[in-house]
Short mmCIF file of C-alpha atoms in Angstrom, two decimals:
data_model
loop_
_atom_site.label_atom_id
_atom_site.label_comp_id
_atom_site.label_asym_id
_atom_site.label_seq_id
_atom_site.Cartn_x
_atom_site.Cartn_y
_atom_site.Cartn_z
CA MET A 1 18.58 17.34 2.21
CA THR A 2 17.89 16.34 -1.37
CA MET A 3 15.40 13.70 -2.26
CA PRO A 4 15.66 11.25 -5.13
CA SER A 5 13.69 12.41 -8.12
CA ALA A 6 11.23 9.47 -8.08
CA CYS A 7 10.60 9.98 -4.38
CA SER A 8 10.08 13.74 -4.78
CA ARG A 9 7.54 13.10 -7.55
CA ILE A 10 5.67 10.75 -5.20
CA VAL A 11 5.78 13.29 -2.39
CA ARG A 12 4.45 16.06 -4.60
CA PHE A 13 1.84 13.66 -5.91
CA ALA A 14 0.95 12.47 -2.42
CA SER A 15 0.32 15.90 -0.88
CA PRO A 16 -2.90 16.20 1.15
CA ILE A 17 -4.76 17.61 -1.87
CA SER A 18 -3.46 14.79 -4.05
CA PHE A 19 -4.57 12.26 -1.44
CA ALA A 20 -8.08 13.64 -1.83
CA VAL A 21 -7.84 13.30 -5.60
CA LEU A 22 -6.47 9.78 -5.23
CA GLY A 23 -9.36 8.97 -2.93
CA LEU A 24 -11.77 10.04 -5.65
CA LEU A 25 -9.86 7.99 -8.23
CA ALA A 26 -9.97 5.01 -5.90
CA LEU A 27 -13.77 5.16 -5.85
CA THR A 28 -14.05 4.24 -9.52
CA GLY A 29 -13.50 0.49 -9.01
CA SER A 30 -15.20 -2.15 -6.93
CA GLY A 31 -14.45 -3.19 -3.38
CA GLY A 32 -14.04 -6.87 -4.28
CA CYS A 33 -16.12 -9.85 -5.28
CA ASP A 34 -19.53 -9.81 -3.59
CA GLY A 35 -18.05 -7.61 -0.84
CA GLU A 36 -17.13 -10.75 1.14
CA ARG A 37 -13.86 -11.55 2.85
CA SER A 38 -12.38 -14.99 3.13
CA ALA A 39 -10.64 -14.34 6.44
CA PRO A 40 -12.26 -13.56 9.80
CA VAL A 41 -11.79 -10.19 11.48
CA VAL A 42 -10.04 -9.20 14.70
CA SER A 43 -9.89 -6.19 17.01
CA PRO A 44 -7.06 -3.69 16.73
CA PRO A 45 -5.16 -2.84 19.93
CA GLY A 46 -7.80 -0.24 20.83
CA GLY A 47 -10.36 -3.06 21.17
CA ARG A 48 -12.67 -1.85 18.40
CA ALA A 49 -13.44 -4.58 15.87
CA SER A 50 -12.36 -3.84 12.33
CA GLU A 51 -13.93 -5.68 9.43
CA TYR A 52 -10.86 -4.75 7.38
CA LEU A 53 -8.29 -6.64 9.50
CA LEU A 54 -7.48 -10.13 8.24
CA THR A 55 -6.44 -12.81 10.75
CA THR A 56 -5.07 -15.19 8.13
CA GLN A 57 -2.06 -14.14 6.10
CA PRO A 58 -3.01 -13.99 2.40
CA SER A 59 -0.96 -16.31 0.22
CA ASP A 60 1.55 -15.22 -2.39
CA PRO A 61 1.88 -11.49 -1.66
CA ALA A 62 3.83 -9.58 -4.31
CA SER A 63 6.36 -6.81 -3.84
CA LEU A 64 5.51 -3.31 -4.97
CA THR A 65 8.04 -3.57 -7.81
CA GLN A 66 6.61 -6.88 -9.04
CA THR A 67 3.05 -5.53 -8.86
CA ALA A 68 3.95 -2.32 -10.74
CA GLU A 69 5.57 -4.39 -13.49
CA GLU A 70 2.50 -6.61 -13.79
CA LEU A 71 0.10 -3.65 -13.78
CA SER A 72 2.12 -1.71 -16.36
CA GLY A 73 1.89 -4.56 -18.86
CA ALA A 74 5.61 -5.26 -18.80
CA GLU A 75 6.81 -7.98 -21.14
CA GLY A 76 5.65 -11.37 -19.90
CA SER A 77 3.03 -9.97 -17.52
CA PRO A 78 -0.58 -11.15 -17.77
CA SER A 79 -2.12 -7.65 -17.60
CA GLU A 80 -2.91 -5.01 -20.15
CA PRO A 81 -1.20 -1.71 -19.35
CA ASN A 82 -3.08 0.43 -16.80
CA ALA A 83 -5.76 -2.23 -16.28
CA ALA A 84 -7.08 -2.45 -12.72
CA ARG A 85 -6.81 -5.89 -11.20
CA GLU A 86 -6.97 -7.77 -7.91
CA VAL A 87 -3.62 -7.88 -6.12
CA VAL A 88 -2.04 -8.93 -2.84
CA LEU A 89 0.73 -6.44 -1.92
CA ILE A 90 3.34 -6.67 0.81
CA GLY A 91 5.18 -3.61 2.07
CA LYS A 92 6.13 -1.37 4.96
CA ILE A 93 4.01 1.61 6.05
CA ASP A 94 6.41 4.41 5.24
CA ALA A 95 6.63 7.56 3.12
CA GLY A 96 10.22 8.55 3.81
CA ASP A 97 10.51 12.03 5.32
CA PHE A 98 6.77 12.66 5.05
CA PRO A 99 3.74 11.42 6.97
CA ALA A 100 2.69 7.94 5.86
CA PHE A 101 -0.95 8.41 6.97
CA GLN A 102 -3.71 10.69 5.71
CA ASP A 103 -5.40 12.16 8.79
CA GLY A 104 -9.08 11.30 9.12
CA GLN A 105 -9.04 8.66 6.39
CA ALA A 106 -8.07 5.01 6.15
CA THR A 107 -5.32 5.91 3.67
CA PHE A 108 -1.60 5.29 4.01
CA MET A 109 1.58 4.90 1.96
CA LEU A 110 3.47 1.63 1.51
CA SER A 111 7.16 1.32 0.63
CA GLU A 112 9.11 -1.64 -0.68
CA LEU A 113 10.48 -4.11 1.87
CA PRO A 114 14.19 -4.94 1.77
CA ALA A 115 15.10 -7.96 -0.35
CA ALA A 116 14.34 -11.28 1.36
CA GLY A 117 17.12 -12.29 3.74
CA HIS A 118 18.81 -8.90 3.43
CA GLY A 119 18.23 -6.73 6.50
CA LEU A 120 14.54 -7.49 6.96
CA ASP A 121 14.84 -7.45 10.76
CA ASP A 122 16.91 -4.27 11.00
CA PRO A 123 14.82 -1.08 10.67
CA ASP A 124 17.96 1.03 10.02
CA HIS A 125 19.47 -1.37 7.47
CA GLU A 126 17.98 0.41 4.45
CA ASP A 127 19.58 3.71 5.50
CA ASN A 128 23.03 2.14 5.82
CA CYS A 129 23.15 -0.31 2.90
CA PRO A 130 23.87 1.22 -0.55
CA PHE A 131 22.16 -1.69 -2.33
CA CYS A 132 18.96 -1.36 -0.29
CA LYS A 133 19.01 2.43 -0.46
CA ARG A 134 19.21 2.40 -4.27
CA ARG A 135 16.53 -0.31 -4.51
CA ALA A 136 14.19 1.70 -2.26
CA GLU A 137 14.75 4.91 -4.24
CA GLN A 138 13.80 3.19 -7.50
CA ALA A 139 10.89 1.14 -6.16
CA PRO A 140 7.32 2.33 -6.57
CA LYS A 141 5.22 3.47 -3.62
CA ALA A 142 1.67 2.29 -3.02
CA ILE A 143 -1.14 4.56 -1.87
CA VAL A 144 -3.51 2.29 0.02
CA SER A 145 -7.07 3.52 0.55
CA ILE A 146 -9.37 1.23 2.50
CA VAL A 147 -12.83 1.14 0.95
CA ASP A 148 -16.13 -0.27 2.18
CA PRO A 149 -18.05 -2.97 0.25
CA ASP A 150 -19.74 -0.23 -1.79
CA GLY A 151 -16.36 1.18 -2.88
CA ASN A 152 -16.52 4.28 -0.66
CA ALA A 153 -13.41 5.45 1.14
CA VAL A 154 -13.51 4.69 4.89
CA LYS A 155 -13.41 7.95 6.88
CA THR A 156 -11.70 6.55 9.98
CA ASP A 157 -7.97 7.08 10.40
CA ALA A 158 -6.09 3.88 9.43
CA ARG A 159 -4.10 3.97 12.68
CA GLU A 160 -7.31 3.78 14.67
CA LEU A 161 -9.15 1.42 12.31
CA LEU A 162 -6.34 -1.13 11.98
CA GLY A 163 -4.10 -0.45 14.96
CA VAL A 164 -1.10 0.13 12.67
CA ALA A 165 1.85 2.51 12.91
CA GLN A 166 4.68 3.90 10.80
CA GLY A 167 7.12 1.11 9.94
CA ASP A 168 4.63 -1.78 10.29
CA ARG A 169 4.83 -4.54 7.70
CA VAL A 170 1.45 -5.26 6.16
CA ILE A 171 -0.15 -7.28 3.40
CA ALA A 172 -2.95 -5.40 1.64
CA VAL A 173 -5.58 -7.00 -0.61
CA GLY A 174 -7.67 -5.14 -3.16
CA THR A 175 -7.97 -3.68 -6.66
CA ALA A 176 -4.93 -1.77 -7.94
CA THR A 177 -3.82 0.46 -10.78
CA TYR A 178 -0.36 1.79 -11.55
CA ASP A 179 0.62 5.31 -12.68
CA LYS A 180 4.03 5.11 -14.30
CA SER A 181 4.42 8.91 -14.45
CA VAL A 182 4.70 9.08 -10.64
CA ASN A 183 5.79 5.45 -10.10
CA ALA A 184 2.84 4.82 -7.76
CA ILE A 185 0.33 2.04 -7.25
CA THR A 186 -3.14 3.07 -6.07
CA LEU A 187 -4.87 0.30 -4.14
CA GLN A 188 -8.55 0.19 -3.26
CA CYS A 189 -8.05 -2.03 -0.27
CA SER A 190 -10.64 -4.48 1.07
CA GLY A 191 -8.48 -6.09 3.78
CA VAL A 192 -5.17 -5.76 5.59
CA TYR A 193 -3.06 -8.36 7.36
CA VAL A 194 -0.62 -6.86 9.88
CA GLY A 195 2.68 -8.78 10.08
CA LYS A 196 4.09 -9.82 13.41
#
């Protein structure tokens, strides 16, 4: 099975060793303003409270493509190229044929959601629709690393910490950068809202 070139670059980039490097890169920014969250916290299905789970859906989440364009300083975007900034991302926990989660860390991969009103409720739609397949192949991925208020990577597996699984739709809030060479957003995440 051949992989699209952009996806294969992400996969090579997102190998376990690269996840460790990305974790170190993610530590260079802050965990958010004053380390406070505007939304209350809830318990994941395992019953353990997680200060990183948001109960209120953040407003105006952006797609991975839109966020990458803004972070890369594309024409008309408010950002300087490669500048880290606060973002609200929406996506699906997925890394294609590879594991979406980094074992032992609160780190996972996000993929672009299908276009609004176009197969959002069908998990197999993207595999069967040429439009969605092409869109997904060209879209950036996001490497989401949950960090504590001091900016340190959380060492608890994201599945345990947040009660999430492969294929879940989430909204992640934090500070992001974009690496055009691998078409990937790196997000130092301070909170996650899990879609229903």
